[in-house]
Short mmCIF file of C-alpha atoms in Angstrom, two decimals:
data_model
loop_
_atom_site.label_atom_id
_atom_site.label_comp_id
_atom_site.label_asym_id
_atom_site.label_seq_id
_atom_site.Cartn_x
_atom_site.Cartn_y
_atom_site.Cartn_z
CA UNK A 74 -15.37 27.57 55.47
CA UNK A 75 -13.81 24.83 53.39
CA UNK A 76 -15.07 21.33 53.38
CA UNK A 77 -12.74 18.91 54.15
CA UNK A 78 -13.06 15.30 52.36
CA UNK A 79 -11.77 11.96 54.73
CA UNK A 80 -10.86 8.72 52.93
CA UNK A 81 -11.92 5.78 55.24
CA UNK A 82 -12.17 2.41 54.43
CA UNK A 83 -16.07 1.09 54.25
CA UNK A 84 -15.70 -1.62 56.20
CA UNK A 85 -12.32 -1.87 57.67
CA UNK A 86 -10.02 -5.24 57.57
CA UNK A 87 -12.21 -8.18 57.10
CA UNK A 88 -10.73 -12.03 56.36
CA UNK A 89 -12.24 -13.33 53.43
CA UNK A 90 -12.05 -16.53 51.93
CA UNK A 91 -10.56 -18.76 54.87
CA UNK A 92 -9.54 -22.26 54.66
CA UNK A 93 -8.34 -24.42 57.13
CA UNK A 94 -6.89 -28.21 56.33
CA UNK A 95 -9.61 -30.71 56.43
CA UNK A 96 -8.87 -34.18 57.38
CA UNK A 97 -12.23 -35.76 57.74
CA UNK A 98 -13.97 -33.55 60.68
CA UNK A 99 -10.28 -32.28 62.10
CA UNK A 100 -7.73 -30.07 60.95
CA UNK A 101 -4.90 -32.37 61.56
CA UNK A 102 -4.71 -35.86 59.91
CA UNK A 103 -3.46 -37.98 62.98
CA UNK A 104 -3.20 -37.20 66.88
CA UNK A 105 0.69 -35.96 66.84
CA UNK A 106 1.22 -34.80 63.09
CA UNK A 107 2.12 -31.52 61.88
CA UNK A 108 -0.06 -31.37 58.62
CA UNK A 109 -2.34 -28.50 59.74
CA UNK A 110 -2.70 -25.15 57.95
CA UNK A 111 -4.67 -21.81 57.53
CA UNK A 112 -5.04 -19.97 54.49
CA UNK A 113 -7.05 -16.51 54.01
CA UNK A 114 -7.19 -13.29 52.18
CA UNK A 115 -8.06 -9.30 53.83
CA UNK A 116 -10.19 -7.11 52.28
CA UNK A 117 -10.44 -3.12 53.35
CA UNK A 118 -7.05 -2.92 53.83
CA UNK A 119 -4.84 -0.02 52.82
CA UNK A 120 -1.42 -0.75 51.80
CA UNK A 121 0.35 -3.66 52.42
CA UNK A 122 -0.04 -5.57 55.40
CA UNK A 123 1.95 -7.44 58.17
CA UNK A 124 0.74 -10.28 60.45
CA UNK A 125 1.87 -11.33 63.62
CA UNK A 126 1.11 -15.17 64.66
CA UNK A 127 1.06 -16.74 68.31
CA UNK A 128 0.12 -20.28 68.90
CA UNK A 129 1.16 -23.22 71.20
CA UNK A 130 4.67 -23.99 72.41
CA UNK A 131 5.74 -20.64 72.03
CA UNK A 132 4.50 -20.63 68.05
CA UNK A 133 5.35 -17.32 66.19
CA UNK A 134 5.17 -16.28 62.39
CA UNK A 135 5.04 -13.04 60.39
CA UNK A 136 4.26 -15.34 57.38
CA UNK A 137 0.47 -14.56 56.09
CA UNK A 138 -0.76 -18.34 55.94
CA UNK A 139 0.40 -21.28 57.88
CA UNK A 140 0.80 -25.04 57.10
CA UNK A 141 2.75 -27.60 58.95
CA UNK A 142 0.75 -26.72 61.98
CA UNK A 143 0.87 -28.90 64.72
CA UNK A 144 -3.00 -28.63 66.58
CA UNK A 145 -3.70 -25.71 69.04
CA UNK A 146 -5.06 -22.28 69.07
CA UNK A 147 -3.64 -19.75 66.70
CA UNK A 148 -3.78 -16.24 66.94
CA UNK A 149 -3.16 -13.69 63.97
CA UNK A 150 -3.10 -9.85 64.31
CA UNK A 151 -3.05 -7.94 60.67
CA UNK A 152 -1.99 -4.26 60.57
CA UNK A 153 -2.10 -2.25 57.04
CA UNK A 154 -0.33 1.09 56.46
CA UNK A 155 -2.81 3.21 58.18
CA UNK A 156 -2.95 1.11 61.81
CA UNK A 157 -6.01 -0.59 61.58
CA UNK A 158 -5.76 -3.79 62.97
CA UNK A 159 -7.89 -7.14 62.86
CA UNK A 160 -7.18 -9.98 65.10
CA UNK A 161 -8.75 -13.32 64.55
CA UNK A 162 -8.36 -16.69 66.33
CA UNK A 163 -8.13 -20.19 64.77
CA UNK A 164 -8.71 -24.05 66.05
CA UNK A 165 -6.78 -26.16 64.58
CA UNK A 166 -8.07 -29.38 65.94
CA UNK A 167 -6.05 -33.45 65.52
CA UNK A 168 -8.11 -36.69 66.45
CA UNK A 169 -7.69 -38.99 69.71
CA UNK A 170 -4.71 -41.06 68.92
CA UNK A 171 -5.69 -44.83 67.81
CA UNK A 172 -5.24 -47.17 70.64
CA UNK A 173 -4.85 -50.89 70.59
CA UNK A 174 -5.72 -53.03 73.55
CA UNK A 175 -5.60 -56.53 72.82
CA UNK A 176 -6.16 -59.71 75.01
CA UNK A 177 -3.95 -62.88 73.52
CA UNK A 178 -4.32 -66.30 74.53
CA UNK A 179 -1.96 -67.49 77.15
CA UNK A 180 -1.68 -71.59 78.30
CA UNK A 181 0.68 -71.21 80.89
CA UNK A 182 2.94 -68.77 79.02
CA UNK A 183 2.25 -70.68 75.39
CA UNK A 184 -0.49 -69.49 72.72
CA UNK A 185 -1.93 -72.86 72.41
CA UNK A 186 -2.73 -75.39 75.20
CA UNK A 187 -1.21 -78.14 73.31
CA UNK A 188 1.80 -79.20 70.60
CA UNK A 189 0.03 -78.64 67.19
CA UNK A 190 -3.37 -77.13 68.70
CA UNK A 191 -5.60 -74.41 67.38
CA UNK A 192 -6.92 -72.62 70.44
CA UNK A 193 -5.03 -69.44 70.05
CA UNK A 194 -6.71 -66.57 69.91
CA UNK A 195 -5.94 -62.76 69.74
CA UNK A 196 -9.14 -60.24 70.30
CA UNK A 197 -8.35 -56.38 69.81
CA UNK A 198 -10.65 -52.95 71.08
CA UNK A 199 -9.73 -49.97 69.53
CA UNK A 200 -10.51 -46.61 70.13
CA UNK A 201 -9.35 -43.31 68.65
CA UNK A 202 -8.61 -42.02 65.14
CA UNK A 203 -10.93 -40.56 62.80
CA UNK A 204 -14.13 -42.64 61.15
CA UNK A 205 -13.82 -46.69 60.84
CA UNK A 206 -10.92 -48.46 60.98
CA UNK A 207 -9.40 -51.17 58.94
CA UNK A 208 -7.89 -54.32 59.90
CA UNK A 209 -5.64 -56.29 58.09
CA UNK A 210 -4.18 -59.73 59.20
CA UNK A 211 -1.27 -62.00 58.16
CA UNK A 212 0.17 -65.15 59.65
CA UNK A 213 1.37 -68.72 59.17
CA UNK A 214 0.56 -70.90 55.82
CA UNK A 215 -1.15 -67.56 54.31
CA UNK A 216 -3.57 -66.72 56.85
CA UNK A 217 -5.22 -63.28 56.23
CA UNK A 218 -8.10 -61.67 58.02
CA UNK A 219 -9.97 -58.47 58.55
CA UNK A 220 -11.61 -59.46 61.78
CA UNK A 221 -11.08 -58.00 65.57
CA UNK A 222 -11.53 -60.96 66.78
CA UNK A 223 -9.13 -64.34 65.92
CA UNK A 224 -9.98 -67.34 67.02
CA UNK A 225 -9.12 -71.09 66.67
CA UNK A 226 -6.15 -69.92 65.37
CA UNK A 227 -2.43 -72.21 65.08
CA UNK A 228 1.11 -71.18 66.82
CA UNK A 229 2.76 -68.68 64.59
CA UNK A 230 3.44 -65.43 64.40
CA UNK A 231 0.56 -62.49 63.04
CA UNK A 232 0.94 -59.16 62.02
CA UNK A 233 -1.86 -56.59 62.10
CA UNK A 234 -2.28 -53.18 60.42
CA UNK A 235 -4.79 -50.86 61.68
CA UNK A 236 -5.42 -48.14 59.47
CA UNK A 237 -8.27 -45.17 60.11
CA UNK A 238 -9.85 -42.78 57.27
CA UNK A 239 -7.16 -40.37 57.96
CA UNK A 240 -4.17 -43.20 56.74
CA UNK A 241 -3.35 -43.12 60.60
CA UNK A 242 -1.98 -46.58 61.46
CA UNK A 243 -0.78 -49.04 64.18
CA UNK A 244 1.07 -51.87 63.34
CA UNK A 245 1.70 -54.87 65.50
CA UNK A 246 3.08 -58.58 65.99
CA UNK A 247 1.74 -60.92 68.28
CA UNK A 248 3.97 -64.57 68.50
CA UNK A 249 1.91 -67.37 69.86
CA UNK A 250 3.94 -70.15 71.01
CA UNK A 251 3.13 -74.19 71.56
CA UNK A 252 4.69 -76.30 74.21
CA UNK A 253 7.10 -79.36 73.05
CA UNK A 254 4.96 -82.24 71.74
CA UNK A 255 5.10 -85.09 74.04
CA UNK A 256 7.74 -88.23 73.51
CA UNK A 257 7.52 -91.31 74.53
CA UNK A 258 10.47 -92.80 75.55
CA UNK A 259 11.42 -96.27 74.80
CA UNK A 260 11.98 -98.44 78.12
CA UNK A 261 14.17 -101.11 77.84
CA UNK A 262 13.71 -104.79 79.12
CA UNK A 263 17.10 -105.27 80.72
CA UNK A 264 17.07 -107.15 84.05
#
């Protein structure tokens, strides 16, 4: 009786060296974008291989690594020249979009109470993003601030910037009004 020799791979397909994009805890920068990818390499295979990708909204590829992923759940099946197959599954994960509330002062529909007053005020809450936030202010006569909260503040209009870790931003205007000053008219003496 002869002996008869079968070449099998050790260990079969195995993904080695994976990397998804990192933006700070997620693997998309900002809640919406399309900046994700996955990047890998197979060991134990035999021959060269093909790759099948599903994901969400009807996602397909036959491309071995991904970018310009929007987030989601990925699914890859790998198949070399002799049928063995690995399938692996991949989270690719985006923030909670920023979100801007605000509350702005409002004197019966003005931003001040009176002509040339400095009672305005704009407060802001955010939420969302990834890590801290930044604030930038500018307004009237070269106002800046990197507060949440504005107070005392003149009619004018202010622009904000909110920017997270990520470069995720919101930008906004806010226009606070003053009512007419007050005139006194002249009253003549005629009789």
């Amino acid at each position: 009786m002869d002996d008869i020799l079968v070449d099998q791979p050790e260990t079969g397909l195995q993904l080695t060296d994976i990397e998804l994009s990192g933006y700070n805890g997620y693997e998309i920068s900002c809640a919406g974008a399309f900046d994700g990818s996955i990047l890998f390499n197979v060991s134990g295979n035999q021959g060269p291989l093909s790759y099948s990708w599903t994901g969400p909204n009807g996602f397909t590829s036959n491309e071995p690594n991904l970018d310009g992923l929007a987030s989601g759940n990925y699914e890859v099946l790998v198949l070399d020249e002799n049928g063995c197959t690995l399938s692996s599954n991949f989270d690719i994960n985006e923030p909670s979009p920023l979100v801007l509330l605000d509350e702005v002062s409002d004197y019966n529909g003005f931003g001040v109470h009176c002509n040339g007053g400095n009672e305005g005020f704009i407060y802001l809450d955010i939420t969302g993003g990834s890590g801290t936030t930044k604030i930038e202010w500018s307004g009237p006569d070269g106002f800046i601030s990197e507060a949440s909260r504005l107070e005392d503040i003149f009619p004018g209009t202010y622009h904000v910037s909110i920017t997270d870790t990520n470069g995720c931003e919101i930008n906004k205007t806010y226009t606070l009004t003053e009512p007419q000053g007050l005139e006194i008219a002249e009253l003549s003496d005629e009789k």
